[in-house]
Amino acid sequence: MEIKLRQVNSVSGIIEVPGDKSITHRSIMFSSLSEGSSVIRNYLLSNDCDRTITAFRKVGARIRSDKNNLYIKGVGLKLINPTGENYNIYAGNSGTTARLFSGIFSGQNFETIITGDYSLSIRPMQRVIDPLLEMGADIKSNGGLLPLVINGRESLKAINYKSEKSTAQVKSAVLLAGLYADGPTTYSEPVKSRDHSERMLKIFGVNIDIKGNSVTIYPTDKLIAQDLTIPGDISSAAFFIAAALIVPNSNLTIKNVGINPTRNALIEVLKQMGANITLINTREVSHEPVCDIIIKYSRLKAVNIDASIIPRMIDEIPIFTLISTQAEGVTKISGAEELKIKETDRIGVVVSQFKKLGVQIEALEDGFLIDGRNEFALTGGAIVDSFKDHRMAMTLAVASLIAKGETVIKNSDCVNISFPGFYRMLNSICD
Ligand code: S3P
């Protein structure tokens, strides 16, 4: 599918973005592993989260849904494979499903095979296999890639793992395997990655100690079902924050956005650049900080960002590169080599597609140099491609709001991976 979008005069209104993807995945997983019935309010209904739901339905979790809520009757920590044969899980495009599942299914009594789509099948899995092998898991892979064949073990070994990377997917996989271990498992990382698993496992009754960037999980024999509310996804809100900042005369309010400190670096950096962003009604919902965000069009100044902050805004880098095109000066983004192994090579795709829009941007080994001394408008009439990467499609859609004339975006429907209804919402705020 392709979509055609045009330059707009301003962006305004009050919107609410859908529930957080990372938190929705975790809520489905932990509720399914619980004893009792959970309610998940404001969950994200998207292709990625659907992979997680489908997989748990087949191993004993009873999951019902309506438009806003999920109702989950858990199975307990030991899942039930009714077929007696290998259990096949198709994770689609979802790295969170594949990687967190490898921790959970390492501790089951049956064999599981995890596969995914083309993009997921070329993303690295060795990072999750290594610590799990240390825990005594039996995992075979295709040279560090999917499919993973996991021969579940009755019990796993507790470990003390020091990761060289900051990745919440690996951290969460190890913590989940730690539920099945013979003692406390500790995981440390250089910069604290998103901590939704730690926060939510505590709510489900798991004993967890946190010291700086180190987490220790204590094995348990049961999780306790909960009633949870999922905040709006800051990674989805980021596209609308960007639109309001870069389209002149804009004034937008986004309600109910999660601002977990391990996810909110985009807002911090934008404020340093001079962005007119105000956070109001800050409150806590299901142990996650939430607020409403008011954004007004702003004249921005370039900044440099590096590895010390990247993990806290990793999914927002593509849209941040677009914002930087409108900031005065040269923005340097370094320490972001992980972008090369996301849903696409996001360094390569941002640079190749932005060049079509007339942006002066250069790829670095681990980031970008963006020359923001452009004319305000980007070049119009371009045909750009998301390469089926949802965050690239949404970044290019926001770019088209400041490109002269019309922009065509190929492979536009992949937004359904994390944000069904994205184009409708964008359209509703554009004038
Ligand atoms: C996620 C963690 C991040 C992020 C991804 C979701 C999660 O990946 O990019 O979109 O839900 O834990 P890494 O753990 O690979 O950094």
Coordinates of C-alpha atoms and ligand atoms in Angstrom, one line a residue:
M1 CA 0.0 0.0 0.0
E2 CA 1.1 3.6 -0.5
I3 CA -0.3 6.9 0.9
K4 CA -0.1 10.4 -0.5
L5 CA 0.3 13.3 2.0
R6 CA 0.5 17.1 1.5
Q7 CA 2.2 20.0 3.3
V8 CA -0.1 21.5 5.9
N9 CA -0.5 25.0 7.5
S10 CA -0.7 24.0 11.1
V11 CA -1.3 21.2 13.6
S12 CA -3.7 21.7 16.5
G13 CA -6.1 19.9 18.8
I14 CA -6.3 17.5 21.7
I15 CA -5.5 13.8 21.1
E16 CA -4.7 10.6 23.0
V17 CA -2.3 8.1 21.5
P18 CA -2.9 4.3 22.0
G19 CA -1.5 2.3 24.9
D20 CA 2.2 1.6 25.2
K21 CA 3.5 -1.4 23.1
S22 CA 6.2 -2.5 25.5
I23 CA 3.9 -2.4 28.5
T24 CA 1.1 -4.1 26.7
H25 CA 3.3 -7.0 25.7
R26 CA 4.5 -7.4 29.3
S27 CA 1.0 -7.2 30.7
I28 CA -0.2 -10.0 28.5
M29 CA 2.8 -12.2 29.3
F30 CA 2.7 -11.7 33.1
S31 CA -1.1 -12.0 33.3
S32 CA -0.9 -15.3 31.3
L33 CA 1.7 -16.6 33.7
S34 CA -0.4 -15.6 36.7
E35 CA -2.9 -17.5 38.8
G36 CA -6.3 -15.8 38.6
S37 CA -8.0 -13.3 36.3
S38 CA -6.4 -10.0 35.2
V39 CA -7.8 -7.0 33.5
I40 CA -5.6 -4.9 31.2
R41 CA -7.2 -1.5 30.5
N42 CA -6.3 0.7 27.5
Y43 CA -4.1 -2.1 25.9
L44 CA -2.5 -1.6 22.5
L45 CA -4.5 -3.4 19.8
S46 CA -1.8 -3.8 17.1
N47 CA -0.2 -6.5 15.0
D48 CA 2.8 -6.9 17.3
C49 CA 0.8 -7.3 20.5
D50 CA -1.5 -9.7 18.7
R51 CA 1.4 -12.1 18.2
T52 CA 1.9 -12.3 22.0
I53 CA -1.9 -12.8 22.6
T54 CA -2.1 -15.6 20.0
A55 CA 0.9 -17.4 21.4
F56 CA -0.5 -17.5 24.9
R57 CA -4.0 -18.5 23.9
K58 CA -2.6 -21.8 22.5
V59 CA -0.8 -22.7 25.8
G60 CA -3.7 -22.4 28.2
A61 CA -4.3 -18.7 28.8
R62 CA -7.9 -17.6 28.3
I63 CA -7.9 -14.2 26.7
R64 CA -10.9 -12.2 25.8
S65 CA -10.9 -8.6 24.5
D66 CA -13.2 -5.7 23.8
K67 CA -12.2 -2.4 22.2
N68 CA -10.3 -1.1 25.3
N69 CA -9.6 -3.9 27.6
L70 CA -8.2 -7.4 27.8
Y71 CA -9.5 -10.0 30.2
I72 CA -6.9 -12.7 30.9
K73 CA -7.3 -15.9 32.9
G74 CA -3.8 -17.0 33.6
V75 CA -2.3 -20.5 33.4
G76 CA 0.4 -20.2 36.0
L77 CA 4.2 -20.2 35.5
K78 CA 4.1 -23.7 33.8
L79 CA 2.2 -23.3 30.5
I80 CA 0.3 -26.2 29.0
N81 CA 1.1 -27.5 25.5
P82 CA -2.0 -29.5 24.7
T83 CA -0.7 -31.0 21.4
G84 CA 2.2 -32.9 22.9
E85 CA 4.2 -31.9 19.8
N86 CA 6.6 -29.0 19.3
Y87 CA 5.0 -25.7 20.0
N88 CA 5.3 -23.3 17.1
I89 CA 5.2 -19.6 17.8
Y90 CA 5.1 -17.1 14.9
A91 CA 6.4 -13.7 16.3
G92 CA 5.9 -11.8 13.1
N93 CA 7.7 -8.5 13.2
S94 CA 7.9 -8.4 17.0
G95 CA 11.4 -8.5 18.6
T96 CA 9.8 -8.1 22.0
T97 CA 7.7 -11.3 21.5
A98 CA 10.6 -13.4 20.2
R99 CA 13.2 -12.3 22.8
L100 CA 11.1 -12.2 25.9
F101 CA 9.5 -15.5 25.0
S102 CA 12.9 -17.2 24.7
G103 CA 13.3 -16.5 28.5
I104 CA 9.8 -17.8 29.3
F105 CA 9.8 -20.9 27.1
S106 CA 13.3 -21.9 28.4
G107 CA 11.6 -22.8 31.7
Q108 CA 8.7 -24.9 30.2
N109 CA 8.2 -28.7 30.0
F110 CA 8.0 -28.8 26.2
E111 CA 9.9 -27.9 23.1
T112 CA 9.1 -24.5 21.4
I113 CA 10.1 -23.2 18.0
I114 CA 10.0 -19.4 17.5
T115 CA 9.9 -18.0 13.9
G116 CA 9.3 -14.5 12.5
D117 CA 8.9 -12.4 9.4
Y118 CA 11.7 -11.5 7.1
S119 CA 12.8 -8.5 9.2
L120 CA 12.8 -10.4 12.5
S121 CA 14.6 -13.3 10.8
I122 CA 17.7 -11.2 10.2
R123 CA 17.8 -9.6 13.6
P124 CA 20.3 -10.9 16.2
M125 CA 19.1 -13.4 18.7
Q126 CA 22.5 -14.5 20.0
R127 CA 22.4 -11.6 22.6
V128 CA 19.5 -13.4 24.3
I129 CA 20.7 -17.0 23.7
D130 CA 24.1 -16.3 25.4
P131 CA 22.8 -15.5 28.9
L132 CA 20.1 -18.2 28.7
L133 CA 22.6 -20.9 27.8
E134 CA 24.6 -19.8 30.9
M135 CA 21.4 -20.4 32.8
G136 CA 21.3 -24.0 31.5
A137 CA 18.7 -23.4 28.8
D138 CA 18.8 -25.7 25.7
I139 CA 18.4 -23.4 22.7
K140 CA 19.5 -24.0 19.1
S141 CA 19.4 -21.3 16.5
N142 CA 20.2 -20.7 12.9
G143 CA 23.7 -19.2 13.5
G144 CA 22.3 -16.7 16.1
L145 CA 19.2 -16.0 14.0
L146 CA 15.6 -17.3 14.1
P147 CA 14.2 -19.9 14.1
L148 CA 15.0 -20.7 17.8
V149 CA 14.4 -24.2 19.0
I150 CA 14.0 -24.2 22.7
N151 CA 14.0 -27.4 24.6
G152 CA 12.3 -26.3 27.9
R153 CA 14.0 -27.3 31.2
E154 CA 12.2 -28.0 34.5
S155 CA 14.6 -25.6 36.3
L156 CA 17.3 -23.1 35.3
K157 CA 20.5 -22.0 37.0
A158 CA 20.7 -18.6 38.7
I159 CA 23.4 -16.3 37.2
N160 CA 25.0 -12.9 37.6
Y161 CA 25.1 -11.4 34.1
K162 CA 26.9 -8.3 33.1
S163 CA 25.6 -7.1 29.7
E164 CA 27.8 -4.9 27.5
K165 CA 24.7 -3.4 25.9
S166 CA 21.7 -1.7 27.3
T167 CA 18.7 -3.7 26.0
A168 CA 15.4 -4.2 27.8
Q169 CA 14.5 -7.2 25.6
V170 CA 17.6 -9.1 26.8
K171 CA 17.2 -7.9 30.4
S172 CA 13.6 -8.9 30.4
A173 CA 14.3 -12.4 28.9
V174 CA 16.9 -13.1 31.6
L175 CA 14.6 -11.8 34.4
L176 CA 11.7 -14.0 33.1
A177 CA 14.0 -17.0 32.9
G178 CA 15.0 -16.1 36.5
L179 CA 11.5 -16.9 37.6
Y180 CA 12.3 -20.5 36.9
A181 CA 15.9 -20.4 38.4
D182 CA 17.3 -22.2 41.4
G183 CA 18.3 -18.9 43.2
P184 CA 18.4 -15.1 42.7
T185 CA 19.5 -13.9 39.2
T186 CA 21.2 -10.6 38.8
Y187 CA 21.4 -8.6 35.5
S188 CA 23.5 -5.4 35.1
E189 CA 23.8 -3.0 32.1
P190 CA 25.8 0.1 31.2
V191 CA 22.8 2.6 31.0
K192 CA 19.5 1.7 32.5
S193 CA 17.2 0.4 29.7
R194 CA 13.4 0.6 29.9
D195 CA 12.3 -0.8 33.3
H196 CA 8.7 -1.8 32.6
S197 CA 9.4 -5.5 33.4
E198 CA 10.8 -4.7 36.8
R199 CA 8.0 -2.3 37.7
M200 CA 5.3 -4.7 36.5
L201 CA 6.8 -7.9 37.9
K202 CA 6.8 -6.2 41.3
I203 CA 3.1 -5.5 40.9
F204 CA 2.5 -9.2 40.1
G205 CA 4.1 -10.1 43.5
V206 CA 7.7 -10.9 42.4
N207 CA 10.5 -10.1 44.7
I208 CA 12.9 -7.7 42.8
D209 CA 15.9 -5.6 44.1
I210 CA 17.2 -2.7 42.1
K211 CA 20.6 -1.1 42.7
G212 CA 21.6 1.5 40.1
N213 CA 21.7 -0.4 36.8
S214 CA 21.6 -3.8 38.4
V215 CA 18.4 -5.9 38.9
T216 CA 18.1 -9.0 41.0
I217 CA 15.0 -11.2 40.6
Y218 CA 14.1 -13.9 43.1
P219 CA 12.4 -17.1 41.8
T220 CA 8.8 -17.6 42.8
D221 CA 6.1 -20.3 42.4
K222 CA 3.4 -17.9 41.4
L223 CA 2.5 -14.5 40.0
I224 CA -0.7 -12.9 41.3
A225 CA -3.3 -11.6 38.7
Q226 CA -3.8 -7.8 38.5
D227 CA -6.0 -5.0 37.3
L228 CA -3.7 -2.7 35.3
T229 CA -4.1 0.4 33.1
I230 CA -1.6 1.0 30.3
P231 CA -0.4 4.6 29.7
G232 CA -0.3 6.1 26.2
D233 CA 2.9 5.2 24.3
I234 CA 5.5 8.0 24.3
S235 CA 7.1 6.4 21.2
S236 CA 3.8 6.9 19.4
A237 CA 3.3 10.4 20.9
A238 CA 6.8 11.3 19.6
F239 CA 5.4 11.6 16.0
F240 CA 2.8 14.1 17.1
I241 CA 5.2 16.0 19.3
A242 CA 7.4 16.3 16.3
A243 CA 4.6 17.5 14.0
A244 CA 3.6 20.2 16.4
L245 CA 7.2 21.4 16.9
I246 CA 8.1 21.7 13.2
V247 CA 4.9 22.9 11.5
P248 CA 4.5 26.6 12.1
N249 CA 1.6 28.0 14.2
S250 CA 1.0 24.6 15.8
N251 CA -0.4 24.0 19.3
L252 CA -1.2 20.4 20.3
T253 CA -2.1 18.6 23.5
I254 CA -1.5 14.9 23.9
K255 CA -3.2 13.4 26.9
N256 CA -2.2 10.4 29.0
V257 CA 1.3 9.8 27.9
G258 CA 3.7 7.5 29.8
I259 CA 6.9 9.4 30.8
N260 CA 8.8 6.7 32.5
P261 CA 12.4 8.1 33.1
T262 CA 13.9 5.3 31.1
R263 CA 11.8 6.4 28.1
N264 CA 11.6 10.2 28.3
A265 CA 14.9 11.4 27.0
L266 CA 13.3 12.8 23.8
I267 CA 11.5 15.4 25.9
E268 CA 14.7 16.2 27.8
V269 CA 16.7 16.7 24.6
L270 CA 14.0 18.7 22.9
K271 CA 13.7 21.1 25.9
Q272 CA 17.5 21.6 25.6
M273 CA 17.0 22.5 22.0
G274 CA 14.5 25.2 23.0
A275 CA 11.2 23.4 22.4
N276 CA 8.1 24.8 23.9
I277 CA 6.8 21.7 25.7
T278 CA 4.9 21.7 28.9
L279 CA 4.0 18.6 31.0
I280 CA 0.9 18.9 33.1
N281 CA -1.3 16.6 35.3
T282 CA 1.7 14.4 36.2
R283 CA 0.4 11.3 38.0
E284 CA 1.1 7.6 38.5
V285 CA -0.9 4.9 36.8
S286 CA -0.1 1.2 37.5
H287 CA 3.3 2.2 38.8
E288 CA 4.2 4.2 35.6
P289 CA 4.4 8.0 35.5
V290 CA 1.9 9.6 33.2
C291 CA 1.1 13.2 32.1
D292 CA -0.5 15.4 29.5
I293 CA 1.9 17.2 27.1
I294 CA 1.3 20.6 25.5
I295 CA 3.5 21.3 22.4
K296 CA 3.8 24.5 20.5
Y297 CA 5.7 25.3 17.3
S298 CA 9.3 26.3 18.3
R299 CA 12.5 27.6 16.9
L300 CA 15.0 24.9 17.7
K301 CA 18.8 24.9 18.1
A302 CA 21.0 21.8 17.3
V303 CA 22.4 19.6 20.0
N304 CA 24.7 16.6 20.2
I305 CA 23.5 13.3 21.7
D306 CA 25.5 10.2 22.5
A307 CA 25.5 6.7 24.0
S308 CA 24.8 8.0 27.5
I309 CA 21.3 9.0 26.5
I310 CA 20.5 6.9 23.4
P311 CA 18.9 3.8 25.2
R312 CA 16.3 6.2 26.8
M313 CA 15.2 7.4 23.3
I314 CA 16.2 4.5 21.0
D315 CA 12.9 4.2 19.2
E316 CA 12.5 7.9 18.8
I317 CA 15.8 8.5 16.9
P318 CA 14.2 8.3 13.4
I319 CA 11.7 11.0 14.3
F320 CA 14.3 13.0 16.2
T321 CA 16.5 13.1 13.0
L322 CA 13.5 14.8 11.3
I323 CA 13.1 17.3 14.1
S324 CA 16.9 18.1 13.8
T325 CA 16.5 19.1 10.2
Q326 CA 14.5 22.1 11.5
A327 CA 17.0 23.0 14.2
E328 CA 19.6 25.7 13.6
G329 CA 23.1 24.2 13.4
V330 CA 24.5 20.7 13.0
T331 CA 23.1 17.9 15.1
K332 CA 25.3 15.0 15.8
I333 CA 23.9 11.7 17.0
S334 CA 26.5 9.1 18.1
G335 CA 26.4 5.8 20.0
A336 CA 23.3 4.7 18.2
E337 CA 24.7 1.6 16.3
E338 CA 21.8 -0.4 17.6
L339 CA 19.7 1.4 15.0
K340 CA 21.2 -0.8 12.3
I341 CA 19.5 -3.9 13.7
K342 CA 16.0 -2.6 14.3
E343 CA 13.0 -3.4 12.1
T344 CA 15.2 -2.0 9.3
D345 CA 18.7 -0.6 9.2
R346 CA 17.4 2.7 10.5
I347 CA 20.6 4.6 9.8
G348 CA 20.6 3.5 6.2
V349 CA 16.9 4.0 5.6
V350 CA 16.7 7.5 7.3
V351 CA 19.6 8.8 5.2
S352 CA 18.5 7.3 1.9
Q353 CA 14.9 8.5 2.3
F354 CA 15.7 11.9 3.8
K355 CA 18.0 12.7 0.9
K356 CA 15.1 12.3 -1.4
L357 CA 13.4 15.1 0.7
G358 CA 16.4 17.4 0.2
V359 CA 17.8 17.0 3.8
Q360 CA 21.5 17.4 4.3
I361 CA 22.2 14.3 6.3
E362 CA 25.2 12.0 6.6
A363 CA 25.4 8.5 8.0
L364 CA 28.0 7.9 10.7
E365 CA 29.1 4.4 11.7
D366 CA 27.0 4.8 14.9
G367 CA 24.6 7.7 14.1
F368 CA 24.1 10.8 11.9
L369 CA 25.2 14.3 11.2
I370 CA 22.2 16.5 10.2
D371 CA 22.7 20.0 8.8
G372 CA 19.7 21.9 10.1
R373 CA 20.5 25.1 8.1
N374 CA 18.0 24.1 5.5
E375 CA 15.2 26.1 4.1
F376 CA 12.1 25.5 6.3
A377 CA 10.4 23.3 3.7
L378 CA 11.7 19.9 2.6
T379 CA 11.7 19.0 -1.1
G380 CA 8.2 18.0 -2.4
G381 CA 7.1 15.5 -5.0
A382 CA 9.3 12.7 -3.6
I383 CA 8.4 9.1 -3.5
V384 CA 9.8 7.6 -0.3
D385 CA 9.7 4.1 1.2
S386 CA 9.3 2.9 4.7
F387 CA 10.7 -0.6 3.8
K388 CA 7.9 -2.0 6.0
D389 CA 9.4 -0.3 9.2
H390 CA 6.4 1.2 11.1
R391 CA 8.5 3.9 12.7
M392 CA 10.0 4.9 9.3
A393 CA 6.5 5.1 7.8
M394 CA 5.4 7.5 10.6
T395 CA 8.6 9.5 10.4
L396 CA 8.1 10.0 6.7
A397 CA 4.4 10.9 7.1
V398 CA 5.4 13.7 9.6
A399 CA 8.2 14.8 7.2
S400 CA 5.6 15.2 4.4
L401 CA 3.7 17.8 6.5
I402 CA 6.7 20.2 5.9
A403 CA 7.6 19.1 2.3
K404 CA 6.4 21.3 -0.5
G405 CA 3.4 19.8 -2.4
E406 CA 2.8 16.1 -2.2
T407 CA 4.9 13.2 -0.8
V408 CA 4.2 9.5 -1.7
I409 CA 5.0 6.9 1.0
K410 CA 5.4 3.4 -0.1
N411 CA 4.7 0.5 2.3
S412 CA 2.6 2.8 4.4
D413 CA 0.3 0.2 6.0
C414 CA 3.1 -1.2 8.3
V415 CA 2.0 1.5 10.9
N416 CA -0.4 -1.3 12.1
I417 CA 2.5 -2.9 13.8
S418 CA 2.4 -0.4 16.6
F419 CA -0.2 2.2 15.7
P420 CA -3.4 1.3 13.8
G421 CA -5.3 4.5 13.1
F422 CA -2.1 6.6 12.9
Y423 CA -3.0 8.3 9.5
R424 CA -6.5 9.0 10.7
M425 CA -5.2 10.7 13.9
L426 CA -2.6 12.7 11.9
N427 CA -5.3 13.9 9.5
S428 CA -7.5 14.9 12.3
I429 CA -5.0 17.5 13.7
C430 CA -3.8 18.9 10.3
D431 CA -5.1 22.1 8.9
Ligands
S3P1 C1 11.8 -2.9 23.7 C2 13.1 -2.6 23.8 C3 13.9 -1.9 22.8 C4 13.0 -1.2 21.8 C5 11.9 -2.0 21.3 C6 11.0 -2.5 22.5 C7 11.0 -3.7 24.7 O1 14.7 -2.9 22.1 O2 13.8 -0.7 20.8 O3 11.1 -1.3 20.4 O4 9.8 -3.8 24.7 O5 11.7 -4.2 25.6 P1 16.1 -3.4 22.7 O6 15.9 -4.2 23.9 O7 16.7 -4.3 21.6 O8 16.9 -2.2 22.9

